[in-house]
C-alpha positions as a printed NumPy array, in Angstrom:
array([[ -59.658, -158.017,    9.225],
       [ -59.368, -154.616,    7.6  ],
       [ -57.499, -154.318,    4.272],
       [ -54.219, -152.476,    4.237],
       [ -54.109, -148.994,    2.727],
       [ -51.012, -149.664,    0.584],
       [ -52.429, -152.905,   -0.771],
       [ -52.31 , -153.302,   -4.565],
       [ -55.674, -152.943,   -6.345],
       [ -57.416, -156.293,   -6.582],
       [ -59.6  , -157.705,   -9.323],
       [ -63.052, -156.141,   -9.463],
       [ -65.572, -158.978,   -9.643],
       [ -69.221, -158.178,  -10.379],
       [ -71.915, -160.812,  -10.525],
       [ -73.32 , -161.129,  -14.021],
       [ -70.945, -158.464,  -15.341],
       [ -67.452, -158.386,  -16.802],
       [ -64.625, -158.875,  -14.319],
       [ -62.331, -155.844,  -14.394],
       [ -58.61 , -156.21 ,  -13.684],
       [ -56.211, -153.353,  -12.8  ],
       [ -54.724, -153.547,  -16.306],
       [ -58.164, -153.113,  -17.876],
       [ -58.88 , -150.119,  -15.657],
       [ -55.552, -148.531,  -16.609],
       [ -56.307, -149.059,  -20.302],
       [ -59.668, -147.292,  -19.869],
       [ -58.068, -144.336,  -18.127],
       [ -55.454, -144.199,  -20.87 ],
       [ -58.099, -143.446,  -23.479],
       [ -58.719, -140.066,  -21.826],
       [ -55.202, -138.936,  -22.8  ],
       [ -53.872, -138.104,  -26.239],
       [ -51.614, -140.782,  -27.782],
       [ -48.036, -140.028,  -28.774],
       [ -48.545, -141.292,  -32.327],
       [ -51.357, -142.467,  -34.612],
       [ -50.07 , -145.173,  -36.962],
       [ -52.125, -146.158,  -39.963],
       [ -53.808, -149.523,  -40.268],
       [ -51.325, -151.299,  -42.521],
       [ -48.248, -150.066,  -40.665],
       [ -49.727, -151.484,  -37.471],
       [ -50.588, -154.759,  -39.204],
       [ -47.058, -155.152,  -40.543],
       [ -45.568, -154.653,  -37.087],
       [ -48.013, -157.072,  -35.462],
       [ -47.357, -159.743,  -38.089],
       [ -43.617, -159.441,  -37.497],
       [ -44.028, -160.111,  -33.758],
       [ -45.907, -163.414,  -33.428],
       [ -43.979, -164.578,  -30.354],
       [ -42.732, -161.337,  -28.82 ],
       [ -46.041, -159.812,  -27.71 ],
       [ -46.553, -162.328,  -24.91 ],
       [ -50.022, -163.315,  -26.177],
       [ -51.485, -166.734,  -26.706],
       [ -51.924, -167.982,  -30.249],
       [ -55.714, -167.518,  -30.19 ],
       [ -55.44 , -163.993,  -28.783],
       [ -52.811, -163.061,  -31.372],
       [ -54.95 , -164.321,  -34.28 ],
       [ -58.044, -162.597,  -32.894],
       [ -56.182, -159.282,  -32.648],
       [ -55.004, -159.55 ,  -36.254],
       [ -58.508, -160.296,  -37.499],
       [ -59.971, -157.38 ,  -35.539],
       [ -57.445, -154.91 ,  -36.972],
       [ -57.977, -156.277,  -40.476],
       [ -61.76 , -155.784,  -40.241],
       [ -61.575, -152.143,  -39.131],
       [ -61.951, -149.436,  -41.801],
       [ -58.783, -147.677,  -42.936],
       [ -60.143, -144.201,  -42.209],
       [ -60.913, -145.117,  -38.592],
       [ -57.165, -145.135,  -37.822],
       [ -56.789, -141.483,  -38.785],
       [ -56.202, -138.846,  -36.143],
       [ -59.259, -137.737,  -34.127],
       [ -61.062, -140.951,  -35.074],
       [ -61.604, -144.112,  -33.088],
       [ -60.884, -147.606,  -34.45 ],
       [ -63.815, -149.655,  -33.185],
       [ -64.944, -153.19 ,  -33.964],
       [ -68.621, -154.162,  -33.912],
       [ -69.253, -157.886,  -34.092],
       [ -71.388, -160.539,  -32.444],
       [ -69.695, -163.444,  -30.742],
       [ -70.855, -165.687,  -33.576],
       [ -69.183, -163.361,  -36.094],
       [ -65.921, -163.362,  -34.15 ],
       [ -66.081, -167.14 ,  -33.921],
       [ -66.531, -167.4  ,  -37.69 ],
       [ -63.545, -165.078,  -38.262],
       [ -61.164, -167.05 ,  -36.084],
       [ -62.629, -170.562,  -35.932],
       [ -62.585, -170.489,  -32.122],
       [ -65.156, -171.848,  -29.747],
       [ -67.075, -169.521,  -27.454],
       [ -64.927, -170.451,  -24.454],
       [ -61.674, -169.945,  -26.4  ],
       [ -62.996, -166.64 ,  -27.76 ],
       [ -63.784, -165.318,  -24.278],
       [ -60.365, -166.397,  -23.036],
       [ -58.666, -164.669,  -25.993],
       [ -60.586, -161.428,  -25.336],
       [ -59.54 , -161.644,  -21.691],
       [ -55.879, -162.024,  -22.687],
       [ -56.044, -159.023,  -25.024],
       [ -57.751, -156.878,  -22.399],
       [ -55.177, -157.823,  -19.737],
       [ -52.381, -156.977,  -22.198],
       [ -54.019, -153.553,  -22.778],
       [ -54.373, -154.211,  -26.516],
       [ -58.09 , -153.329,  -26.516],
       [ -60.821, -152.023,  -24.231],
       [ -64.11 , -153.963,  -24.097],
       [ -67.134, -151.635,  -24.093],
       [ -70.243, -153.295,  -22.642],
       [ -73.875, -152.176,  -22.606],
       [ -75.464, -149.464,  -20.512],
       [ -76.099, -151.799,  -17.626],
       [ -72.515, -153.111,  -17.705],
       [ -73.576, -156.615,  -18.612],
       [ -71.904, -158.793,  -21.177],
       [ -74.289, -159.323,  -24.059],
       [ -74.435, -159.219,  -27.817],
       [ -72.386, -156.557,  -29.598],
       [ -74.268, -154.041,  -31.685],
       [ -73.498, -150.665,  -33.198],
       [ -75.062, -147.813,  -31.273],
       [ -76.446, -144.699,  -32.879],
       [ -74.879, -141.261,  -32.514],
       [ -74.863, -140.051,  -28.936],
       [ -75.4  , -143.541,  -27.547],
       [ -72.868, -145.848,  -25.949],
       [ -71.233, -148.008,  -28.587],
       [ -70.902, -151.619,  -27.576],
       [ -67.929, -153.565,  -28.901],
       [ -64.157, -153.384,  -28.673],
       [ -62.142, -150.174,  -28.745],
       [ -58.779, -150.733,  -30.466],
       [ -57.395, -147.267,  -29.686],
       [ -55.216, -148.839,  -26.997],
       [ -52.904, -150.04 ,  -29.764],
       [ -51.905, -146.414,  -30.379],
       [ -50.555, -146.219,  -26.836],
       [ -48.675, -149.5  ,  -27.346],
       [ -47.099, -148.273,  -30.601],
       [ -43.722, -147.091,  -29.14 ],
       [ -43.356, -150.383,  -27.274],
       [ -44.194, -152.32 ,  -30.432],
       [ -41.487, -150.471,  -32.366],
       [ -38.914, -151.252,  -29.677],
       [ -39.868, -154.913,  -29.748],
       [ -39.598, -154.878,  -33.54 ],
       [ -36.031, -153.59 ,  -33.359],
       [ -35.158, -156.219,  -30.765],
       [ -36.689, -158.913,  -32.962],
       [ -34.67 , -157.713,  -35.955],
       [ -31.457, -157.868,  -33.955],
       [ -32.342, -161.31 ,  -32.654],
       [ -33.086, -162.643,  -36.118],
       [ -29.849, -161.163,  -37.476],
       [ -27.928, -162.875,  -34.69 ],
       [ -29.682, -166.177,  -35.422],
       [ -28.767, -165.969,  -39.108],
       [ -25.214, -165.021,  -38.195],
       [ -24.774, -167.974,  -35.83 ],
       [ -26.296, -170.43 ,  -38.298],
       [ -23.978, -169.258,  -41.079],
       [ -20.985, -169.431,  -38.744],
       [ -21.856, -173.009,  -37.755],
       [ -22.233, -173.973,  -41.424],
       [ -18.853, -172.455,  -42.245],
       [ -17.171, -174.351,  -39.413],
       [ -18.941, -177.542,  -40.485],
       [ -17.364, -177.271,  -43.941],
       [ -13.885, -177.082,  -42.431],
       [ -14.626, -179.918,  -39.998],
       [ -15.914, -182.109,  -42.809],
       [ -12.818, -181.583,  -44.953],
       [ -10.459, -182.226,  -42.056],
       [ -12.447, -185.312,  -40.995],
       [ -12.291, -186.716,  -44.542],
       [  -8.539, -186.163,  -44.59 ],
       [  -8.031, -187.925,  -41.244],
       [ -10.702, -190.579,  -41.757],
       [ -12.499, -189.743,  -38.493],
       [ -16.167, -190.478,  -39.212],
       [ -17.261, -189.979,  -35.593],
       [ -16.453, -186.27 ,  -35.665],
       [ -18.046, -185.938,  -39.11 ],
       [ -21.287, -187.506,  -37.854],
       [ -21.289, -185.273,  -34.757],
       [ -20.83 , -182.178,  -36.956],
       [ -23.711, -183.343,  -39.168],
       [ -25.884, -183.77 ,  -36.066],
       [ -25.133, -180.198,  -34.947],
       [ -25.99 , -178.97 ,  -38.435],
       [ -29.417, -180.614,  -38.156],
       [ -30.031, -179.256,  -34.661],
       [ -29.212, -175.664,  -35.585],
       [ -32.292, -175.507,  -37.836],
       [ -34.635, -176.652,  -35.1  ],
       [ -34.069, -173.795,  -32.662],
       [ -34.203, -170.013,  -32.634],
       [ -32.685, -169.535,  -29.186],
       [ -29.437, -167.582,  -29.39 ],
       [ -28.017, -169.272,  -26.293],
       [ -28.588, -172.715,  -27.791],
       [ -27.059, -171.676,  -31.109],
       [ -24.063, -170.233,  -29.285],
       [ -23.579, -173.589,  -27.575],
       [ -23.729, -175.347,  -30.947],
       [ -21.169, -172.888,  -32.318],
       [ -18.781, -173.575,  -29.417],
       [ -19.248, -177.319,  -29.85 ],
       [ -18.424, -177.049,  -33.559],
       [ -15.272, -175.061,  -32.735],
       [ -14.193, -177.794,  -30.33 ],
       [ -14.738, -180.418,  -33.039],
       [ -12.627, -178.369,  -35.43 ],
       [  -9.783, -178.089,  -32.932],
       [  -9.898, -181.844,  -32.256],
       [  -9.823, -182.823,  -35.89 ],
       [  -7.05 , -180.323,  -36.627],
       [  -4.915, -181.888,  -33.913],
       [  -5.321, -185.232,  -35.672],
       [  -4.696, -183.919,  -39.173],
       [  -1.687, -181.71 ,  -38.361],
       [   1.078, -184.372,  -38.211],
       [  -0.36 , -186.217,  -41.21 ],
       [  -0.421, -183.086,  -43.304],
       [   3.132, -182.138,  -42.384],
       [   4.611, -185.515,  -43.262],
       [   2.655, -185.672,  -46.503],
       [   3.732, -182.169,  -47.416],
       [   7.396, -182.893,  -46.69 ],
       [   7.221, -186.106,  -48.722],
       [   5.636, -184.301,  -51.662],
       [   8.173, -181.489,  -51.594],
       [  11.079, -183.93 ,  -51.411],
       [   9.747, -185.923,  -54.341],
       [   9.237, -182.806,  -56.43 ],
       [  12.751, -181.55 ,  -55.671],
       [  14.261, -184.918,  -56.619],
       [  12.41 , -184.981,  -59.926],
       [  12.404, -181.372,  -61.067],
       [  15.646, -179.959,  -59.67 ],
       [  18.229, -180.954,  -62.322],
       [  21.804, -179.547,  -62.251],
       [  21.057, -177.309,  -65.243],
       [  17.954, -175.727,  -63.586],
       [  19.036, -175.883,  -59.963],
       [  18.079, -172.842,  -57.879],
       [  20.711, -170.56 ,  -56.408],
       [  22.038, -171.788,  -53.086],
       [  23.658, -169.854,  -50.239],
       [  27.122, -170.027,  -51.82 ],
       [  26.117, -168.639,  -55.194],
       [  25.144, -165.269,  -53.722],
       [  21.63 , -163.91 ,  -53.897],
       [  21.251, -160.534,  -55.524],
       [  19.883, -157.483,  -53.702],
       [  16.964, -155.529,  -55.082],
       [  15.111, -152.377,  -54.069],
       [  12.206, -152.958,  -56.406],
       [   8.982, -154.267,  -54.887],
       [   6.934, -156.312,  -57.322],
       [   4.4  , -156.907,  -54.542],
       [   3.427, -153.55 ,  -53.086],
       [   2.089, -155.139,  -49.893],
       [   5.471, -156.78 ,  -49.082],
       [   8.237, -154.387,  -48.035],
       [  11.131, -156.866,  -47.699],
       [  14.74 , -156.893,  -48.957],
       [  16.029, -160.376,  -49.691],
       [  18.972, -161.407,  -47.498],
       [  22.127, -162.742,  -49.234],
       [  22.442, -166.02 ,  -47.302],
       [  18.855, -167.175,  -46.809],
       [  16.9  , -168.854,  -49.6  ],
       [  13.444, -168.632,  -47.99 ],
       [  13.853, -165.268,  -46.285],
       [  10.643, -163.833,  -47.749],
       [   8.519, -166.845,  -46.9  ],
       [   9.976, -166.99 ,  -43.366],
       [   9.158, -163.354,  -42.651],
       [   5.695, -163.732,  -44.183],
       [   4.896, -166.706,  -41.953],
       [   6.317, -164.894,  -38.937],
       [   4.106, -161.903,  -39.683],
       [   1.034, -164.134,  -39.843],
       [   1.902, -165.982,  -36.654],
       [   2.824, -162.948,  -34.551],
       [  -0.375, -161.592,  -33.052],
       [   1.15 , -159.534,  -30.258],
       [   1.091, -156.207,  -32.098],
       [  -2.749, -156.047,  -31.882],
       [  -2.944, -155.326,  -35.612],
       [  -1.037, -152.021,  -35.702],
       [   1.942, -153.416,  -37.623],
       [   0.08 , -154.181,  -40.807],
       [   0.976, -151.96 ,  -43.713],
       [  -1.914, -149.718,  -44.744],
       [  -3.782, -150.727,  -41.617],
       [  -7.047, -148.935,  -40.915],
       [  -5.846, -148.303,  -37.351],
       [  -2.988, -146.088,  -38.627],
       [  -0.729, -146.975,  -35.718],
       [  -3.306, -146.517,  -32.955],
       [  -2.206, -148.481,  -29.883],
       [  -5.109, -149.564,  -27.722],
       [  -5.125, -152.061,  -24.9  ],
       [  -7.805, -154.633,  -24.235],
       [  -9.083, -152.593,  -21.291],
       [  -9.499, -149.579,  -23.563],
       [ -11.757, -151.479,  -25.964],
       [ -13.76 , -152.881,  -23.057],
       [ -14.214, -149.401,  -21.6  ],
       [ -15.431, -147.753,  -24.822],
       [ -17.721, -150.71 ,  -25.636],
       [ -19.362, -152.09 ,  -22.468],
       [ -21.355, -154.672,  -24.491],
       [ -18.065, -156.451,  -25.14 ],
       [ -17.577, -157.325,  -21.467],
       [ -20.366, -159.904,  -21.378],
       [ -18.935, -161.696,  -24.417],
       [ -15.306, -161.91 ,  -23.271],
       [ -14.367, -164.938,  -21.125],
       [ -11.995, -162.937,  -18.893],
       [ -11.616, -159.37 ,  -17.676],
       [  -8.265, -159.077,  -19.505],
       [  -8.914, -160.735,  -22.863],
       [  -6.251, -161.427,  -25.438],
       [  -6.45 , -160.354,  -29.052],
       [  -7.987, -163.659,  -30.145],
       [ -10.608, -163.422,  -27.402],
       [ -11.428, -159.853,  -28.414],
       [ -11.846, -160.95 ,  -32.021],
       [ -14.165, -163.808,  -31.003],
       [ -16.209, -161.492,  -28.794],
       [ -16.469, -158.892,  -31.564],
       [ -17.574, -161.64 ,  -33.958],
       [ -20.492, -162.485,  -31.671],
       [ -21.21 , -158.789,  -31.133],
       [ -21.416, -158.231,  -34.891],
       [ -24.263, -160.708,  -35.09 ],
       [ -26.083, -158.955,  -32.255],
       [ -25.954, -155.513,  -33.874],
       [ -27.164, -156.764,  -37.27 ],
       [ -24.039, -157.589,  -39.31 ],
       [ -24.337, -160.741,  -41.408],
       [ -21.751, -163.488,  -41.222],
       [ -20.861, -163.138,  -44.91 ],
       [ -20.065, -159.448,  -44.417],
       [ -17.921, -160.343,  -41.397],
       [ -15.946, -162.874,  -43.459],
       [ -15.395, -160.35 ,  -46.249],
       [ -14.24 , -157.772,  -43.697],
       [ -11.763, -160.223,  -42.16 ],
       [ -10.396, -161.065,  -45.629],
       [  -9.923, -157.414,  -46.644],
       [  -9.253, -155.518,  -43.418],
       [  -7.969, -158.315,  -41.215],
       [  -9.611, -159.986,  -38.238],
       [  -8.549, -157.464,  -35.635],
       [  -9.326, -154.435,  -37.81 ],
       [ -12.785, -155.851,  -38.529],
       [ -13.263, -156.42 ,  -34.802],
       [ -12.302, -152.795,  -34.081],
       [ -14.784, -151.604,  -36.738],
       [ -17.539, -153.597,  -35.01 ],
       [ -16.503, -152.152,  -31.626],
       [ -16.671, -148.617,  -33.025],
       [ -20.152, -149.237,  -34.436],
       [ -21.398, -150.708,  -31.157],
       [ -19.888, -147.815,  -29.17 ],
       [ -21.613, -145.276,  -31.396],
       [ -24.944, -147.024,  -30.931],
       [ -24.312, -147.012,  -27.18 ],
       [ -23.908, -143.217,  -27.254],
       [ -27.23 , -142.712,  -29.044],
       [ -26.196, -142.56 ,  -32.698],
       [ -28.572, -144.227,  -35.153],
       [ -27.266, -146.802,  -37.64 ],
       [ -30.283, -147.784,  -39.7  ],
       [ -28.63 , -150.536,  -41.769],
       [ -25.712, -151.988,  -39.76 ],
       [ -24.818, -154.576,  -42.399],
       [ -24.628, -152.003,  -45.206],
       [ -22.72 , -149.631,  -42.92 ],
       [ -20.139, -152.304,  -42.14 ],
       [ -19.758, -153.152,  -45.836],
       [ -19.148, -149.48 ,  -46.586],
       [ -16.366, -149.468,  -43.962],
       [ -14.826, -152.532,  -45.599],
       [ -15.029, -150.859,  -49.004],
       [ -13.277, -147.769,  -47.655],
       [ -10.627, -150.007,  -46.114],
       [ -10.033, -151.674,  -49.474],
       [  -9.479, -148.23 ,  -51.022],
       [  -7.189, -147.22 ,  -48.115],
       [  -9.528, -144.409,  -47.043],
       [ -10.653, -145.874,  -43.703],
       [  -9.284, -144.151,  -40.591],
       [ -10.383, -146.071,  -37.528],
       [  -7.822, -144.259,  -35.389],
       [  -9.816, -141.026,  -35.611],
       [ -12.95 , -142.746,  -34.328],
       [ -10.982, -144.387,  -31.53 ],
       [  -9.4  , -141.1  ,  -30.48 ],
       [ -12.874, -139.508,  -30.384],
       [ -14.245, -142.389,  -28.31 ],
       [ -11.289, -142.122,  -25.954],
       [ -11.859, -138.405,  -25.417],
       [ -15.588, -138.948,  -24.937],
       [ -14.932, -141.709,  -22.426],
       [ -12.493, -139.463,  -20.552],
       [ -15.103, -136.69 ,  -20.353],
       [ -17.698, -139.143,  -19.026],
       [ -15.301, -140.353,  -16.352],
       [ -14.63 , -136.773,  -15.255],
       [ -18.364, -136.087,  -15.037],
       [ -18.881, -139.172,  -12.883],
       [ -16.258, -138.152,  -10.296],
       [ -18.026, -136.543,   -7.307],
       [ -16.891, -133.061,   -6.238],
       [ -14.395, -132.972,   -3.352],
       [ -15.773, -132.372,    0.083],
       [ -15.301, -128.885,    1.488],
       [ -15.708, -129.793,    5.131],
       [ -13.151, -127.95 ,    7.312],
       [ -10.409, -130.035,    8.787],
       [  -9.183, -129.194,   12.29 ],
       [  -5.53 , -128.849,   12.958],
       [  -5.823, -131.208,   15.883],
       [  -6.764, -134.008,   13.456],
       [  -3.46 , -133.589,   11.626],
       [  -1.541, -133.808,   14.901],
       [  -3.515, -136.839,   15.994],
       [  -5.17 , -135.221,   19.021],
       [  -8.51 , -133.65 ,   19.883],
       [  -8.919, -130.001,   20.624],
       [ -11.227, -128.991,   23.424]])
């Protein structure tokens, strides 16, 4: 049976010689081209040490690669020079502590991953490695292939940084929820929920999978909601009892507060600059009622707050999903509410490199929705190609500007809206200019 012409290249097996795979052949052909960059030895080592599980190599192959790079001279990584390793199998075995079989398997893994190019003797046989003289074929391992893998290594490093930031964020968020669950469980006396929260706290340290940590975070939120449902009626009755007792003891006729019949005075002076309220004449707790109503009303999407960083910008949920496509995968529905947008932005902040402590500070100073919008703006800018080198420091600077009332998120949102409108116009195909017969309008065919 004849082989097909479009068949993929198979493994080249040679009796008594090294078996060559398509990846090894591609790595050899790659050495004939100039690399895009020539990193120095220690920069390459730092990147490799930061990616122990991301390179897709076995543990023995990863350790062998590190030892090979460490043993090369520093000047060999300069431009127009070749980083080459000369070592016998016994020397490589002493460097890594591997057996001969494990060493050969590790070299095979590195060659298939195009991390190095094995250079055999003149006859192509696998033998001892020795350093050839000038003009002769050098037998050993050529590490120049790492220069061609350098852009990919940098991309994997950025992905690993984002993943680690998200892991730290989720772990801190679970710990924060655990503190609230523990306090509520102690108040209600529910030890089952407290033990389950402690179990989740132990499990979060044993994994680095973001999906697993997200599941632990959701489970901790469910525990918090359950324990709050149990504590809520107890807290209300205890609070009412305490307030009644204090009023009976402290409220004497000589120091009684003004009631509705005594007439409450009007005032235009605001002792609290963040509270723009005039006290009504026939309501004792008018200020507290309006304050609680302002905290409970979440339908204004954050625009009603005084000195808000949004400056009155009115954006729908679909608008935020359109300017930040990464938010769609984190929202449970296609039309999320404000609370769902805030939760999705909280998870997105961990993905782009914002720590959980910075997120908490931003929610305390700017507000939850304003902090979520700041995260959405940062993610949208990264989506359009802008570089944010330190996302956590950048977010803290936004929070600091918001505290000084110099943050204008509405300007960024208007710019994103205009940019999104331009992109939509560019995506619309041009109208067809095919002629339309008059007979088609009348519903008949013209012959």
